[in-house]
C-alpha atoms as one frame of an Amber mdcrd trajectory, in Angstrom:
protein
  56.256  91.064  70.494  57.784  93.350  67.863  58.356  91.624  64.516  60.251
  93.890  62.118  58.688  94.178  58.676  60.229  95.816  55.647  57.551  97.975
  54.045  56.457  96.123  50.883  55.656  99.361  49.029  59.430  99.777  48.597
  61.636  97.557  46.496  65.177  96.550  47.441  67.503  95.246  44.780  71.070
  95.296  43.543  71.787  97.957  40.955  75.399  96.795  40.582  77.461  93.922
  41.959  77.642  95.123  45.571  75.398  98.189  45.567  71.941  97.735  47.073
  69.182 100.262  46.425  66.225 100.601  48.786  63.099 102.418  47.672  61.507
 103.333  44.365  59.982 106.707  45.203  62.061 109.782  44.259  61.717 111.179
  47.798  62.868 107.998  49.551  65.818 106.185  47.981  68.882 104.889  49.824
  71.913 103.116  48.354  74.045 100.826  50.544  77.240  98.856  49.929  76.541
  95.175  50.557  79.744  93.294  49.788  78.781  89.919  51.243  74.990  89.868
  50.835  74.251  90.102  54.565  72.136  93.262  54.246  70.037  91.732  51.489
  69.454  88.703  53.673  68.509  90.863  56.661  65.974  92.768  54.582  64.522
  89.518  53.237  64.083  88.126  56.753  62.178  91.198  57.956  58.805  90.018
  56.655  56.751  90.652  59.787  56.641  86.985  60.737  59.875  86.765  62.713
  60.843  88.221  66.045  64.124  90.101  66.185  65.830  87.191  67.982  64.881
  84.825  65.151  66.237  87.230  62.562  69.508  87.529  64.484  69.857  83.748
  64.665  69.379  83.377  60.911  71.821  86.129  59.967  74.462  84.902  62.429
  74.091  81.353  61.107  75.160  82.478  57.628  77.428  85.346  58.687  79.053
  84.377  62.028  81.389  87.381  61.953  78.431  89.777  62.357  77.478  90.480
  65.969  74.027  90.649  67.488  74.578  94.312  68.311  75.424  95.112  64.690
  72.244  93.422  63.461  70.105  95.279  65.998  71.769  98.542  64.979  71.062
  97.835  61.301  67.401  97.086  62.024  67.110 100.296  64.023  68.726 102.285
  61.207  66.255 100.922  58.635  63.482 101.809  61.048  64.775 105.370  61.462
  65.043 105.726  57.679  61.340 104.905  57.402  61.611 101.568  55.614  60.020
  99.433  58.331  56.376  99.018  59.268  55.319  98.830  62.867  53.495  95.510
  63.148  52.706  95.364  66.859  49.126  94.032  66.951  48.520  95.909  70.194
  48.657  99.156  68.239  46.301  98.095  65.450  43.073 100.033  65.857  41.154
  99.177  62.683  38.665  96.359  62.452  39.146  93.602  59.841  36.697  95.226
  57.412  38.422  98.615  57.637  41.872  97.045  57.294  40.831  95.362  54.047
  38.792  98.191  52.563  41.327 100.919  53.256  44.586  99.009  52.892  45.506
 101.182  49.901  45.067 104.284  52.066  47.118 102.745  54.876  49.864 101.711
  52.450  49.999 105.293  51.176  50.109 106.713  54.695  52.929 104.336  55.623
  55.151 106.385  53.298  54.789 109.382  55.636  54.396 107.544  58.932  56.926
 108.295  61.696  58.996 105.323  62.969  57.321 103.030  65.514  53.805 104.197
  64.644  51.141 102.097  62.981  49.955 103.956  59.819  46.405 102.764  60.514
  46.432 105.399  63.286  45.974 108.019  60.566  43.179 106.070  58.915  41.382
 106.050  62.253  41.741 109.831  62.501  40.053 110.131  59.120  37.207 107.776
  60.025  36.527 109.631  63.288  36.288 113.063  61.642  32.959 114.890  61.344
  32.681 116.898  58.128  29.964 119.224  56.871  29.578 119.812  53.133  27.613
 122.905  52.134  26.244 122.270  48.655  25.513 118.958  46.968  26.020 120.056
  43.387  29.007 119.123  41.260  31.639 119.971  43.879  29.692 118.512  46.770
  28.959 115.233  44.943  32.571 114.685  43.945  33.905 115.597  47.372  31.428
 113.326  49.162  32.603 110.472  46.930  36.235 111.296  47.740  35.475 111.417
  51.468  33.994 107.928  51.214  37.173 106.729  49.530  39.252 108.259  52.301
  37.065 106.542  54.897  35.273 109.469  56.546  32.317 108.005  58.431  30.406
 111.058  59.684  29.175 113.586  57.138  26.498 116.268  57.141  25.314 117.448
  53.713  23.307 120.633  53.163  21.394 121.585  50.022  17.875 122.489  48.900
  18.044 121.745  45.170  16.647 118.844  43.161  18.362 116.741  40.510  18.015
 118.040  36.957  18.936 116.308  33.712  21.558 118.997  33.039  23.356 117.990
  36.255  24.259 114.547  34.942  27.277 115.626  32.880  29.218 116.135  36.106
  27.244 115.139  39.223  28.094 111.460  39.209  26.234 110.407  42.356  22.943
 110.874  40.518  21.237 108.973  37.708  18.223 109.492  35.452  15.868 107.949
  37.994  16.896 110.634  40.503  15.633 113.536  38.393  13.268 115.631  40.494
  14.504 114.204  43.815  16.283 116.251  46.440  20.020 115.989  45.831  20.713
 115.283  49.486  18.357 112.291  49.432  19.770 110.872  46.207  23.315 111.314
  47.516  22.447 109.584  50.766  20.935 106.629  48.897  23.988 106.288  46.680
  26.340 106.315  49.651  24.298 103.823  51.647  25.027 101.286  48.902  28.630
 102.356  48.243  29.852 102.858  51.823  27.308 101.611  54.308  29.441 102.623
  57.302  29.154 106.295  56.398  26.546 108.047  58.519  25.035 110.917  56.535
  22.921 113.632  58.096  20.874 115.465  55.453  19.626 119.017  55.850  17.230
 120.518  53.302  18.157 124.179  53.582  18.773 127.134  51.292  21.426 129.371
  52.839  20.403 132.927  52.072  21.540 134.640  55.244  24.471 134.470  57.635
  22.451 133.607  60.734  21.539 130.182  59.329  25.092 128.880  59.145  26.363
 128.527  62.711  23.718 125.969  63.779  24.306 124.024  60.553  28.031 123.518
  61.164  27.816 122.824  64.895  30.040 119.917  65.977  32.039 119.756  62.728
  35.783 119.155  62.608  35.898 120.619  59.111  33.513 122.471  56.805  33.765
 122.162  53.026  32.128 124.981  51.116  31.010 123.430  47.826  28.576 126.158
  46.797  29.197 129.649  45.436  25.933 131.550  45.768  25.024 134.145  46.831
  28.227 135.077  44.987  31.011 136.438  47.240  28.570 136.652  50.131  28.239
 132.949  50.946  31.983 132.481  51.386  32.065 135.443  53.780  29.135 134.086
  55.767  30.711 130.648  56.091  34.011 132.277  56.977  32.486 134.294  59.803
  30.575 131.319  61.185  33.663 129.101  61.069  35.813 131.749  62.765  33.200
 132.187  65.494  33.074 128.407  66.025  36.837 127.862  65.514  36.113 125.348
  62.749  38.514 125.100  59.767  37.036 125.236  56.279  38.066 124.569  52.716
  36.418 126.180  49.687  36.786 125.846  45.930  35.275 126.795  42.610  35.595
 126.571  38.824  35.962 129.343  36.246  35.909 127.782  32.737  39.559 126.665
  32.272  40.709 126.766  35.862  39.742 125.826  39.380  40.672 127.539  42.601
  40.729 126.584  46.259  41.775 127.839  49.678  41.989 126.608  53.273  41.247
 128.647  56.383  42.167 127.510  59.907  40.948 130.089  62.457  43.758 131.347
  64.660  46.413 129.862  62.383  45.746 131.533  59.058  44.113 134.735  57.971
  40.408 134.423  57.199  38.484 135.430  54.069  37.905 138.943  55.400  41.645
 139.170  56.060  42.127 138.345  52.375  39.833 141.180  51.308  41.584 143.613
  53.652  44.996 142.439  52.392  43.823 142.981  48.811  42.468 146.418  49.770
  45.931 147.384  51.018  47.792 145.894  48.066  45.475 146.617  45.105  44.557
 150.094  43.952  40.784 150.714  43.855  40.052 147.272  45.322  36.944 148.588
  47.086  35.680 149.962  43.770  36.271 146.583  42.111  34.395 144.730  44.845
  31.517 147.200  44.672  31.195 146.757  40.897  31.321 142.954  41.123  28.628
 142.955  43.801  26.444 145.358  41.833  26.781 143.384  38.609  26.102 140.026
  40.314  27.074 138.171  37.138  26.120 134.492  37.417  27.396 132.721  34.262
  25.985 129.464  32.906  27.711 126.352  34.211  30.881 125.421  32.324  32.079
 122.481  34.447  32.961 119.248  32.683  33.413 115.984  34.511  37.195 115.665
  33.864  37.922 119.205  35.035  35.693 118.794  38.052  37.393 115.546  39.059
  40.805 117.208  38.901  40.000 120.153  41.138  37.889 118.197  43.632  40.597
 115.531  43.791  43.077 118.235  44.758  40.703 119.640  47.369  40.120 116.138
  48.781  43.892 115.781  49.044  43.931 118.976  51.105  41.238 117.420  53.320
  43.456 114.348  53.728  46.415 116.485  54.807  44.316 118.401  57.287  42.699
 115.347  58.871  45.869 113.272  59.197  48.160 116.210  60.072  50.872 114.463
  58.088  51.403 117.710  56.207  49.934 121.212  56.126  47.407 121.892  53.353
  49.169 123.635  50.489  46.355 126.190  50.290  46.436 127.238  53.962  46.083
 131.020  54.014  46.405 131.105  50.229  44.217 131.189  47.158  45.606 128.675
  44.669  44.621 128.236  41.030  44.797 125.008  39.045  44.926 125.346  35.256
  42.989 122.591  33.476  44.882 123.208  30.242  48.499 122.837  31.387  47.933
 121.299  34.875  49.965 123.991  36.607  49.140 125.272  40.090  49.669 128.975
  40.713  49.460 131.013  43.898  47.086 133.881  43.215  47.549 135.478  46.605
  48.704 134.775  50.133  47.760 136.691  53.247  48.314 136.778  56.988  45.935
 137.520  59.846  45.075 141.227  59.618  44.868 143.025  62.964  42.154 145.310
  61.600  39.982 142.428  60.409  36.528 142.800  62.016  36.044 139.020  61.935
  39.253 137.586  63.377  41.616 140.507  64.021  42.637 141.798  67.421  41.218
 145.276  66.813  37.726 144.060  65.850  37.032 147.345  64.058  34.839 148.046
  61.043  36.539 148.180  57.659  35.576 149.993  54.473  35.837 147.002  52.151
  34.060 144.614  54.544  31.201 147.077  54.959  30.521 146.783  51.215  29.370
 143.183  51.632  26.873 144.062  54.333  24.478 146.240  52.346  20.969 144.908
  52.814  20.081 144.604  49.116  23.091 142.276  48.634  22.295 140.136  51.645
  18.788 139.298  50.389  19.947 137.915  47.049  18.549 134.590  45.919  20.400
 131.578  44.511  20.271 131.126  40.719  19.978 127.424  39.693  22.631 126.311
  37.182
């Protein structure tokens, strides 16, 4: 039986003698005239413990001039405005442990939840997702930790590197006793203690060619690219594999004072090769620039600090949340966004559509001058430089 419940994340209070304000979030505030206090009483009675008939009886007892129909209409209006939680136990799909552990998540999701839907529905979508993280360095560590906080239960992590003392300024899943161990093993051990319900598949693999990737991402709902080498090439390889498998992916990186990130959903947004082709059309000598960058192959020393890393990976994890719940589109879908660590501003570097002449996802499936640059054999065989 439906028992209306006013969502406790929102306040309701008088801001003047007869003016009642509901909500405390800038994007959800409603002000209502309440001359006799009946609305305040109605809101107070909607605590999730009373059936609608019991609420009607109580309101009518104190305000006999108000009809049953008017009370039902008021309850429905509060529901349509998004101030009520759906508390039908038949719709609850989380176990007791999940309800307690992730109640903060569910409370947050209730802010976006459509009327008459249990917000735990979105938590279940997160827990059922299967995510592959390529790279278990600074980005991969932080994102795995964020995924655990969100409640993702099925994760595949791929890396070949071992823990080094220099990693410990930013790779917070590891400790001094882990030095020399495979990062994937140390990460799995950490998570088994932190979130025992998370099932982690570890793969010890260096990705130095495109053909390795498709089997590694098989069965994933989302791929997170948390590695950047071979520079420029790895993102293209992951892009092609994800397009071929119709698997969305999110990628990010750090460049001293700023981080950047993008989201690709095959068939919905342009892919990474579409971005290069778009840039080729919009930027003079873009092919020359790409050629020079590939030839130089500049791999700088690591400049990531823990605070900066946490900011950019937190933003990327928020994009993961949006994608998994479908409550909102990722802000970086089909875009390359930059986050400035100095002033905390986010800037759109570029945005692109699906390019018909993209050899990876376009309808023409033709070769392209700028894409051919990436496919020279002496680039493809490049090794990964530890940092």
